[in-house]
Short mmCIF file of C-alpha atoms in Angstrom, two decimals:
data_model
loop_
_atom_site.label_atom_id
_atom_site.label_comp_id
_atom_site.label_asym_id
_atom_site.label_seq_id
_atom_site.Cartn_x
_atom_site.Cartn_y
_atom_site.Cartn_z
CA MET A 20 0.89 -139.92 -131.98
CA GLU A 21 1.36 -143.63 -132.66
CA GLN A 22 3.27 -144.59 -135.76
CA THR A 23 0.74 -147.24 -136.86
CA ALA A 24 -2.13 -144.74 -136.67
CA VAL A 25 -0.40 -141.76 -138.25
CA GLU A 26 -2.39 -141.78 -141.49
CA LYS A 27 -5.67 -142.20 -139.57
CA LYS A 28 -5.22 -138.70 -138.16
CA PHE A 29 -5.22 -137.24 -141.67
CA GLY A 30 -8.77 -135.87 -141.63
CA LYS A 31 -8.43 -134.20 -138.23
CA TYR A 32 -5.14 -132.51 -139.03
CA VAL A 33 -6.06 -131.39 -142.53
CA MET A 34 -9.47 -130.01 -141.62
CA ALA A 35 -8.11 -128.14 -138.60
CA SER A 36 -5.23 -126.77 -140.68
CA MET A 37 -7.54 -125.63 -143.49
CA ILE A 38 -9.73 -123.74 -141.07
CA THR A 39 -6.73 -122.28 -139.22
CA MET A 40 -5.07 -121.05 -142.42
CA PHE A 41 -8.30 -119.57 -143.72
CA LEU A 42 -8.94 -117.73 -140.47
CA GLN A 43 -5.34 -116.51 -140.41
CA SER A 44 -5.79 -115.05 -143.89
CA ALA A 45 -9.21 -113.66 -142.96
CA TYR A 46 -7.59 -110.79 -141.03
CA SER A 47 -6.80 -108.97 -144.28
CA MET A 48 -10.14 -110.01 -145.80
CA ILE A 49 -12.09 -108.57 -142.85
CA ASP A 50 -9.99 -105.41 -142.91
CA GLY A 51 -10.73 -105.17 -146.64
CA LEU A 52 -14.48 -105.50 -146.11
CA PHE A 53 -14.55 -102.73 -143.52
CA VAL A 54 -12.23 -100.30 -145.28
CA SER A 55 -13.88 -100.76 -148.69
CA ASN A 56 -17.37 -100.12 -147.30
CA LEU A 57 -16.51 -97.43 -144.73
CA ILE A 58 -13.70 -95.61 -146.55
CA GLY A 59 -13.79 -96.63 -150.22
CA ASP A 60 -12.22 -98.84 -152.87
CA THR A 61 -8.97 -96.84 -152.77
CA ALA A 62 -8.58 -97.91 -149.14
CA LEU A 63 -9.07 -101.56 -150.17
CA SER A 64 -6.36 -101.09 -152.79
CA ALA A 65 -4.12 -99.59 -150.09
CA VAL A 66 -4.51 -102.70 -147.94
CA ASN A 67 -3.76 -104.83 -151.00
CA VAL A 68 -0.68 -102.79 -151.93
CA ALA A 69 0.73 -102.80 -148.38
CA TRP A 70 -0.06 -106.43 -147.72
CA PRO A 71 2.93 -107.97 -149.59
CA ILE A 72 5.22 -106.10 -147.17
CA ILE A 73 3.23 -107.19 -144.13
CA ALA A 74 3.14 -110.71 -145.52
CA VAL A 75 6.94 -110.93 -145.46
CA VAL A 76 6.73 -110.44 -141.69
CA THR A 77 4.02 -113.06 -141.20
CA ALA A 78 5.82 -115.43 -143.61
CA ILE A 79 8.96 -115.24 -141.47
CA GLY A 80 6.91 -116.26 -138.44
CA THR A 81 5.25 -119.09 -140.36
CA GLY A 82 8.57 -120.20 -141.84
CA VAL A 83 10.44 -120.35 -138.54
CA GLY A 84 7.48 -121.98 -136.79
CA CYS A 85 7.00 -124.62 -139.50
CA GLY A 86 10.74 -125.19 -139.86
CA GLY A 87 10.96 -125.96 -136.16
CA ALA A 88 7.75 -128.00 -136.26
CA VAL A 89 9.20 -130.28 -138.94
CA MET A 90 12.24 -130.89 -136.76
CA MET A 91 10.01 -131.52 -133.72
CA SER A 92 7.90 -134.14 -135.52
CA THR A 93 10.94 -135.85 -137.00
CA LYS A 94 12.50 -136.15 -133.52
CA GLN A 95 9.21 -137.53 -132.19
CA GLY A 96 9.14 -140.09 -134.99
CA GLU A 97 12.66 -141.11 -133.98
CA GLY A 98 11.48 -141.53 -130.37
CA LYS A 99 13.48 -138.52 -129.09
CA ASN A 100 10.78 -136.59 -127.22
CA GLU A 101 13.11 -134.63 -124.94
CA GLU A 102 15.09 -133.34 -127.91
CA SER A 103 11.78 -132.37 -129.52
CA ASN A 104 10.96 -130.24 -126.47
CA ILE A 105 14.32 -128.47 -126.64
CA VAL A 106 13.73 -127.78 -130.35
CA ARG A 107 10.37 -126.22 -129.46
CA ALA A 108 12.00 -123.84 -126.97
CA ASN A 109 14.66 -122.87 -129.53
CA VAL A 110 11.92 -122.11 -132.06
CA ILE A 111 10.35 -119.62 -129.63
CA LEU A 112 13.73 -117.95 -129.11
CA ALA A 113 14.27 -117.81 -132.89
CA LEU A 114 10.83 -116.24 -133.36
CA LEU A 115 11.59 -113.51 -130.83
CA ALA A 116 15.00 -112.74 -132.35
CA SER A 117 13.57 -112.63 -135.87
CA SER A 118 10.70 -110.35 -134.88
CA ILE A 119 12.97 -107.66 -133.45
CA VAL A 120 15.21 -107.50 -136.53
CA VAL A 121 12.35 -107.63 -139.03
CA THR A 122 10.22 -104.98 -137.30
CA ILE A 123 13.02 -102.41 -137.29
CA LEU A 124 14.10 -103.17 -140.85
CA PHE A 125 10.68 -102.92 -142.46
CA LEU A 126 9.63 -99.81 -140.61
CA ILE A 127 12.65 -98.12 -142.17
CA LEU A 128 11.98 -99.51 -145.66
CA LEU A 129 8.17 -99.16 -145.74
CA THR A 130 7.79 -95.95 -147.77
CA PRO A 131 10.53 -96.75 -150.34
CA LEU A 132 8.98 -100.18 -150.91
CA LEU A 133 5.49 -98.74 -151.38
CA LYS A 134 6.80 -96.24 -153.92
CA LEU A 135 8.72 -99.02 -155.67
CA MET A 136 5.40 -100.85 -156.12
CA GLY A 137 3.96 -97.77 -157.81
CA ALA A 138 1.87 -96.34 -154.96
CA GLU A 139 1.46 -92.58 -155.04
CA GLY A 140 -0.93 -89.84 -153.91
CA GLU A 141 -3.85 -90.97 -151.76
CA LEU A 142 -3.03 -94.64 -152.36
CA LEU A 143 0.46 -94.10 -150.95
CA ARG A 144 -0.81 -92.17 -147.92
CA LEU A 145 -3.32 -94.83 -146.93
CA SER A 146 -0.82 -97.64 -147.56
CA GLN A 147 1.69 -95.89 -145.26
CA ILE A 148 -0.83 -95.57 -142.44
CA TYR A 149 -1.90 -99.22 -142.66
CA GLY A 150 1.66 -100.49 -143.05
CA ARG A 151 3.14 -98.50 -140.17
CA VAL A 152 0.56 -99.67 -137.67
CA MET A 153 0.88 -103.29 -138.76
CA LEU A 154 4.68 -103.24 -138.75
CA THR A 155 4.81 -101.65 -135.30
CA GLY A 156 3.23 -104.88 -134.07
CA GLY A 157 5.64 -107.09 -135.98
CA VAL A 158 6.53 -109.08 -132.86
CA LEU A 159 2.89 -110.07 -132.40
CA GLN A 160 2.51 -111.02 -136.05
CA ILE A 161 5.58 -113.26 -136.06
CA LEU A 162 4.70 -114.94 -132.76
CA SER A 163 1.05 -115.53 -133.64
CA CYS A 164 2.00 -117.14 -136.97
CA GLY A 165 4.99 -119.06 -135.60
CA LEU A 166 3.39 -120.52 -132.48
CA THR A 167 0.44 -122.05 -134.35
CA PRO A 168 2.58 -124.75 -136.09
CA LEU A 169 4.07 -125.67 -132.72
CA LEU A 170 0.61 -126.33 -131.32
CA ARG A 171 -0.29 -128.37 -134.39
CA ASN A 172 2.81 -130.53 -134.07
CA ASP A 173 2.18 -130.96 -130.34
CA ASN A 174 -1.09 -132.71 -131.25
CA ARG A 175 -3.07 -129.53 -130.56
CA ALA A 176 -4.35 -128.88 -134.08
CA VAL A 177 -7.92 -128.35 -132.87
CA SER A 178 -6.73 -125.97 -130.12
CA ALA A 179 -4.85 -123.93 -132.72
CA MET A 180 -8.00 -123.77 -134.81
CA MET A 181 -10.16 -122.62 -131.89
CA ILE A 182 -7.66 -119.91 -130.99
CA MET A 183 -7.83 -118.61 -134.56
CA VAL A 184 -11.64 -118.60 -134.34
CA GLY A 185 -11.39 -116.46 -131.21
CA GLY A 186 -8.89 -114.16 -132.90
CA LEU A 187 -11.14 -113.78 -135.91
CA PHE A 188 -14.13 -112.71 -133.80
CA ALA A 189 -11.89 -110.32 -131.87
CA ASN A 190 -10.71 -108.79 -135.15
CA LEU A 191 -14.26 -108.52 -136.45
CA GLY A 192 -15.57 -106.85 -133.29
CA LEU A 193 -12.65 -104.46 -132.96
CA ASP A 194 -12.85 -103.47 -136.63
CA PHE A 195 -16.43 -102.38 -135.98
CA VAL A 196 -15.51 -100.51 -132.79
CA PHE A 197 -12.36 -98.81 -134.12
CA MET A 198 -13.71 -97.88 -137.55
CA TYR A 199 -17.47 -97.49 -137.18
CA VAL A 200 -17.73 -96.22 -133.60
CA PHE A 201 -14.48 -94.28 -133.17
CA HIS A 202 -13.88 -93.47 -136.88
CA MET A 203 -10.19 -94.39 -136.72
CA GLY A 204 -10.03 -95.10 -140.47
CA ILE A 205 -7.60 -97.52 -142.06
CA GLY A 206 -5.30 -97.30 -139.04
CA GLY A 207 -8.15 -98.67 -136.93
CA ALA A 208 -8.36 -101.72 -139.21
CA ALA A 209 -4.67 -102.41 -138.66
CA GLY A 210 -5.02 -101.87 -134.91
CA ALA A 211 -7.87 -104.37 -134.75
CA SER A 212 -5.72 -106.99 -136.49
CA LEU A 213 -2.87 -106.45 -134.03
CA CYS A 214 -5.18 -106.80 -131.02
CA ALA A 215 -6.49 -110.07 -132.44
CA GLN A 216 -2.93 -111.32 -132.96
CA LEU A 217 -2.12 -110.41 -129.35
CA PHE A 218 -5.04 -112.61 -128.30
CA THR A 219 -3.71 -115.46 -130.47
CA THR A 220 -0.17 -115.15 -129.11
CA VAL A 221 -1.23 -115.14 -125.45
CA CYS A 222 -3.53 -118.15 -125.92
CA CYS A 223 -0.85 -120.18 -127.71
CA LEU A 224 1.73 -119.49 -125.00
CA MET A 225 -0.74 -120.35 -122.24
CA ILE A 226 -1.50 -123.75 -123.80
CA LEU A 227 2.17 -124.53 -124.41
CA CYS A 228 3.05 -123.62 -120.82
CA THR A 229 0.15 -125.36 -119.05
CA LYS A 230 -0.39 -128.55 -121.10
CA LYS A 231 -0.25 -131.74 -118.99
CA THR A 232 2.26 -133.59 -121.18
CA ASP A 233 5.58 -131.97 -122.12
CA PRO A 234 4.83 -128.36 -121.12
CA ILE A 235 7.36 -125.62 -121.84
CA ARG A 236 9.94 -125.28 -119.07
CA LEU A 237 12.66 -122.66 -118.56
CA SER A 238 15.26 -125.44 -118.46
CA GLN A 239 14.46 -126.24 -122.10
CA PHE A 240 15.55 -122.77 -123.30
CA MET A 241 19.10 -123.77 -124.11
CA ILE A 242 20.34 -122.14 -127.31
CA ARG A 243 21.53 -124.85 -129.69
CA LYS A 244 23.28 -123.44 -132.75
CA GLU A 245 22.84 -126.70 -134.65
CA TYR A 246 19.08 -126.53 -134.07
CA TRP A 247 18.88 -122.91 -135.23
CA LYS A 248 20.77 -123.80 -138.40
CA LYS A 249 18.38 -126.64 -139.19
CA ILE A 250 15.29 -124.59 -138.25
CA PHE A 251 16.20 -121.69 -140.54
CA LYS A 252 17.29 -124.03 -143.36
CA THR A 253 13.93 -125.83 -143.33
CA ALA A 254 12.11 -122.50 -142.78
CA VAL A 255 13.04 -121.36 -146.30
CA SER A 256 10.34 -123.63 -147.78
CA PRO A 257 7.35 -122.75 -145.55
CA PHE A 258 8.46 -119.11 -145.65
CA GLY A 259 8.17 -119.26 -149.43
CA ILE A 260 4.81 -121.02 -149.29
CA SER A 261 3.45 -118.29 -147.03
CA LEU A 262 5.06 -115.46 -149.00
CA THR A 263 4.37 -116.67 -152.55
CA PRO A 264 0.80 -115.30 -152.70
CA SER A 265 2.10 -111.86 -151.73
CA LEU A 266 4.93 -111.97 -154.26
CA LEU A 267 2.32 -112.80 -156.87
CA ILE A 268 0.17 -109.89 -155.65
CA LEU A 269 3.21 -107.64 -156.09
CA CYS A 270 3.81 -108.83 -159.67
CA HIS A 271 0.14 -108.43 -160.57
CA ASN A 272 -0.17 -104.99 -158.93
CA VAL A 273 2.79 -103.69 -160.91
CA ALA A 274 1.29 -105.09 -164.13
CA CYS A 275 -2.13 -103.65 -163.27
CA LEU A 276 -0.69 -100.19 -162.70
CA LYS A 277 1.18 -100.39 -166.00
CA PHE A 278 -1.63 -101.74 -168.20
CA GLY A 279 -4.82 -100.54 -166.48
CA GLY A 280 -4.08 -98.01 -163.74
CA ASP A 281 -5.98 -97.72 -160.46
CA LEU A 282 -9.10 -99.35 -161.90
CA ALA A 283 -7.16 -102.53 -162.70
CA VAL A 284 -5.53 -102.45 -159.25
CA ASN A 285 -9.01 -102.31 -157.71
CA ALA A 286 -10.06 -105.30 -159.82
CA TYR A 287 -7.05 -107.32 -158.69
CA ALA A 288 -7.74 -106.32 -155.07
CA LEU A 289 -11.11 -108.05 -155.49
CA ILE A 290 -9.35 -111.16 -156.81
CA SER A 291 -6.96 -111.16 -153.84
CA SER A 292 -9.79 -110.77 -151.35
CA THR A 293 -11.82 -113.64 -152.82
CA VAL A 294 -9.92 -116.13 -154.99
CA GLY A 295 -6.75 -115.38 -153.01
CA SER A 296 -8.48 -116.21 -149.74
CA TYR A 297 -9.84 -119.47 -151.14
CA ARG A 298 -6.33 -120.54 -152.18
CA VAL A 299 -5.33 -120.35 -148.54
CA LEU A 300 -7.65 -123.32 -147.89
CA LEU A 301 -5.46 -125.33 -150.24
CA ILE A 302 -2.37 -124.27 -148.32
CA GLY A 303 -4.25 -125.57 -145.25
CA VAL A 304 -4.58 -129.02 -146.85
CA ALA A 305 -0.86 -129.00 -147.61
CA GLU A 306 0.26 -127.78 -144.19
CA GLY A 307 -2.08 -130.21 -142.42
CA ILE A 308 -0.07 -133.17 -143.68
CA GLN A 309 3.25 -131.78 -142.43
CA PRO A 310 3.21 -133.18 -138.86
CA LEU A 311 2.09 -136.58 -140.14
CA ALA A 312 4.55 -136.77 -143.02
CA SER A 313 7.49 -135.58 -140.88
CA TYR A 314 6.67 -138.08 -138.12
CA ALA A 315 6.43 -140.93 -140.63
CA TYR A 316 9.67 -139.77 -142.26
CA GLY A 317 11.48 -139.79 -138.91
CA ALA A 318 10.15 -143.30 -138.22
CA HIS A 319 11.06 -144.52 -141.74
CA ASP A 320 7.45 -145.62 -142.24
CA PHE A 321 7.27 -145.59 -146.04
CA HIS A 322 3.79 -147.11 -146.08
CA ALA A 323 2.44 -144.21 -144.01
CA ILE A 324 4.27 -141.68 -146.18
CA ARG A 325 2.55 -143.05 -149.29
CA LYS A 326 -0.85 -143.06 -147.62
CA ILE A 327 -0.48 -139.47 -146.45
CA ARG A 328 0.81 -138.31 -149.85
CA ASN A 329 -1.96 -140.00 -151.83
CA LYS A 330 -4.74 -138.79 -149.53
CA ALA A 331 -3.35 -135.27 -149.64
CA VAL A 332 -3.26 -135.20 -153.45
CA ILE A 333 -6.82 -136.54 -153.78
CA THR A 334 -8.13 -134.15 -151.11
CA ALA A 335 -6.39 -131.12 -152.63
CA ILE A 336 -7.70 -131.84 -156.13
CA GLY A 337 -11.22 -132.36 -154.79
CA VAL A 338 -11.17 -129.12 -152.79
CA SER A 339 -9.70 -127.31 -155.82
CA PHE A 340 -12.62 -128.26 -158.06
CA PHE A 341 -15.14 -127.37 -155.36
CA LEU A 342 -13.60 -123.92 -154.87
CA PHE A 343 -13.58 -123.29 -158.62
CA ILE A 344 -17.29 -124.13 -158.93
CA PHE A 345 -18.11 -122.12 -155.81
CA THR A 346 -16.26 -119.07 -157.15
CA ILE A 347 -18.03 -119.19 -160.50
CA ALA A 348 -21.39 -119.54 -158.77
CA THR A 349 -20.88 -116.65 -156.34
CA ALA A 350 -18.68 -114.22 -158.34
CA ARG A 351 -21.57 -111.90 -159.16
CA PHE A 352 -21.95 -111.01 -155.47
CA TYR A 353 -18.32 -110.03 -154.78
CA PRO A 354 -18.38 -106.48 -156.19
CA VAL A 355 -21.51 -105.72 -154.16
CA ILE A 356 -20.06 -107.17 -150.94
CA TYR A 357 -16.91 -105.07 -151.29
CA GLY A 358 -18.75 -101.89 -152.25
CA TYR A 359 -17.69 -101.74 -155.91
CA GLU A 360 -19.89 -99.79 -158.31
CA GLY A 361 -20.11 -99.01 -162.02
CA GLU A 362 -17.07 -99.74 -164.17
CA ALA A 363 -15.07 -100.98 -161.15
CA ALA A 364 -17.77 -103.56 -160.37
CA ASP A 365 -17.96 -104.79 -163.98
CA LEU A 366 -14.20 -105.12 -164.34
CA GLY A 367 -13.86 -106.79 -160.93
CA TYR A 368 -16.51 -109.40 -161.76
CA HIS A 369 -14.94 -110.13 -165.14
CA ALA A 370 -11.46 -110.47 -163.59
CA VAL A 371 -12.66 -112.96 -160.98
CA MET A 372 -14.46 -115.07 -163.58
CA VAL A 373 -11.40 -115.23 -165.86
CA THR A 374 -8.87 -116.08 -163.14
CA ALA A 375 -11.04 -118.55 -161.19
CA ALA A 376 -9.71 -121.50 -163.24
CA GLN A 377 -6.39 -121.21 -161.42
CA LEU A 378 -8.08 -122.84 -158.42
CA ILE A 379 -8.35 -126.14 -160.35
CA PHE A 380 -4.56 -126.48 -160.48
CA THR A 381 -3.47 -124.79 -157.24
CA GLY A 382 -4.24 -127.67 -154.85
CA LEU A 383 -1.69 -130.10 -156.27
CA VAL A 384 0.99 -127.40 -156.34
CA ARG A 385 0.43 -126.56 -152.66
CA VAL A 386 0.56 -130.22 -151.58
CA THR A 387 3.76 -130.74 -153.55
CA ASN A 388 5.40 -127.78 -151.84
CA SER A 389 4.60 -128.89 -148.29
CA PHE A 390 5.03 -132.63 -148.75
CA PHE A 391 8.59 -132.45 -149.97
CA TYR A 392 9.95 -130.16 -147.26
CA SER A 393 8.17 -132.35 -144.68
CA VAL A 394 10.08 -135.46 -145.81
CA GLY A 395 13.49 -133.84 -146.20
CA LYS A 396 13.35 -133.17 -149.97
CA ASP A 397 14.11 -129.47 -149.66
CA ARG A 398 15.41 -129.08 -153.22
CA TYR A 399 12.16 -130.30 -154.75
CA SER A 400 10.17 -128.05 -152.46
CA LEU A 401 12.33 -124.97 -153.05
CA PHE A 402 12.08 -125.32 -156.82
CA MET A 403 8.29 -125.61 -156.75
CA ILE A 404 7.91 -122.71 -154.32
CA TYR A 405 10.27 -120.12 -155.77
CA PHE A 406 10.36 -120.86 -159.50
CA ASP A 407 6.85 -119.48 -159.99
CA PRO A 408 7.00 -116.06 -158.26
CA LEU A 409 10.62 -115.31 -159.12
CA ILE A 410 10.81 -116.50 -162.73
CA MET A 411 7.68 -117.98 -164.32
CA THR A 412 5.04 -115.43 -163.28
CA PRO A 413 7.21 -112.34 -163.98
CA LEU A 414 8.00 -113.66 -167.47
CA THR A 415 4.43 -114.71 -168.20
CA ILE A 416 2.94 -111.45 -166.96
CA MET A 417 5.33 -109.52 -169.18
CA ILE A 418 4.12 -111.38 -172.27
CA LEU A 419 0.40 -112.18 -171.90
CA PRO A 420 -0.93 -108.62 -171.27
CA ARG A 421 0.74 -107.49 -174.47
CA ILE A 422 -1.28 -110.10 -176.33
CA PHE A 423 -4.58 -110.21 -174.43
CA GLY A 424 -4.60 -106.86 -172.61
CA LEU A 425 -5.89 -106.95 -169.02
CA ASP A 426 -7.17 -110.49 -169.56
CA GLY A 427 -3.53 -111.48 -169.93
CA ILE A 428 -3.00 -110.45 -166.31
CA TRP A 429 -6.02 -112.42 -165.11
CA ILE A 430 -5.03 -115.65 -166.93
CA THR A 431 -1.37 -115.56 -165.87
CA ALA A 432 -2.03 -117.61 -162.72
CA VAL A 433 -4.04 -120.18 -164.70
CA VAL A 434 -1.15 -120.76 -167.10
CA THR A 435 1.58 -120.94 -164.45
CA GLN A 436 -0.34 -123.27 -162.12
CA PHE A 437 -1.09 -125.64 -165.01
CA ILE A 438 2.61 -125.86 -165.90
CA LEU A 439 3.54 -126.49 -162.25
CA ASN A 440 1.05 -129.38 -162.12
CA ILE A 441 3.01 -131.15 -164.86
CA VAL A 442 6.25 -130.60 -162.92
CA ALA A 443 4.63 -131.88 -159.70
CA PHE A 444 3.63 -135.21 -161.26
CA GLY A 445 7.21 -135.71 -162.41
CA MET A 446 8.55 -134.99 -158.92
CA PHE A 447 6.16 -137.43 -157.26
CA ALA A 448 7.17 -140.17 -159.72
CA SER A 449 10.86 -139.52 -159.01
CA HIS A 450 10.32 -139.56 -155.24
CA GLU A 451 8.40 -142.83 -155.43
CA LYS A 452 11.38 -144.46 -157.15
CA GLN A 453 13.69 -143.14 -154.43
CA MET A 454 11.45 -144.52 -151.68
CA ARG A 455 11.37 -147.94 -153.33
CA ARG A 456 15.17 -148.02 -153.43
CA LEU A 457 15.34 -147.06 -149.73
CA GLU A 458 12.80 -149.73 -148.84
CA ALA A 459 14.76 -152.37 -150.72
CA LYS A 460 17.97 -151.30 -148.98
CA GLU A 461 16.40 -151.40 -145.49
CA ASP A 462 14.80 -154.78 -146.21
CA ALA A 463 18.19 -156.16 -147.27
CA VAL A 464 19.82 -154.87 -144.07
CA ALA A 465 17.00 -156.40 -141.99
CA ASP A 466 17.38 -159.76 -143.75
CA ILE A 467 21.12 -159.79 -143.07
CA ALA A 468 20.54 -158.93 -139.40
CA PHE A 469 17.92 -161.68 -139.11
CA ALA A 470 20.23 -164.23 -140.73
CA GLY A 471 22.97 -163.22 -138.30
CA LYS A 472 20.70 -163.91 -135.34
CA LEU A 473 19.82 -167.35 -136.68
CA GLN A 474 23.50 -168.23 -136.89
#
């Protein structure tokens, strides 16, 4: 991509990333639709309870892939295309190594983790079945999530999106075959997701190996320890972005079990399957700017960085308000779509309506997270990403339900996202001052160099 036209690619990258992220998250949503209607709402809760564990696996793939993609784009911005290709090969090696370790570890820890989250009885049994099948295919999950950012940063954002579309239809068709035709139950839902991720992985590798410009070559697979160190260091931020929703699900599930039992867990499962899926679109806006921001950062193009940042903030806020209005307008249909009845349907609808306001504030938070790790401000990004799920939400969710009952659980995300918006504005103001100082310094150096030439 040309430096002078970097910000002009904003719409293409952001739209493709939004669709890709939504489709990537749709695997669990489609599984939830099938299991809730063909098995029951307990099965939907089982998917929701097991998903935070599965999400750690997918987050590792996303983190390593995005961490390497940032390094690739920065090298490209510096004009070092061959080094960028070697980084790409090292990312693939890092993905494979991570997948082996993670798959073994989480298969061993699955049942203890499910029990730690409060699952028992039929909920525990179904969660174990779903989790074991999904974790057995951990290699596919990590590769499918980690290769997509590489395509995006290789100027193949639309190709990545189309692959995810194909994977989604594969998942949808196989869910029907495995669960409706062969009656394979919740394990069939997990198997369908893995088959779809196999499709995604194969397609990504084929494009990377056969593309006309800078295809993957065996000679590029030279292990560089310094690259691995940088990849995993940067990966901490996108890993957190991908994992945060699942950490929040974990916190809310524990609170639901404590204050409302299985009925409250079912209500939060409806939130996760609807509002939670919409929030992924906002992550798509944020991740779409990463290749552009990293390229501009590598090229020291401060004008482009500002343009990308400002467009991302405006877009995210606009999408946030649209999603909030859309959720309020369609909330009445969600319990019916997911097969909820009676008290479960009433509580689920009420929960969605109360928590929908979080969407207004989520967009800016997501853009802040991704923007700062894309331009080398890892500390800003890490604070925004991890402060919420590790400190703010656990504290808030301990207090609010004691005051407002179950409504305290539903409004927790609204409160925390509002506070993070205030923090985000402060960070952007601070970063703008830093960029102005860097610009002034570079201008001074350029003036001295120009004066030297005149002499």
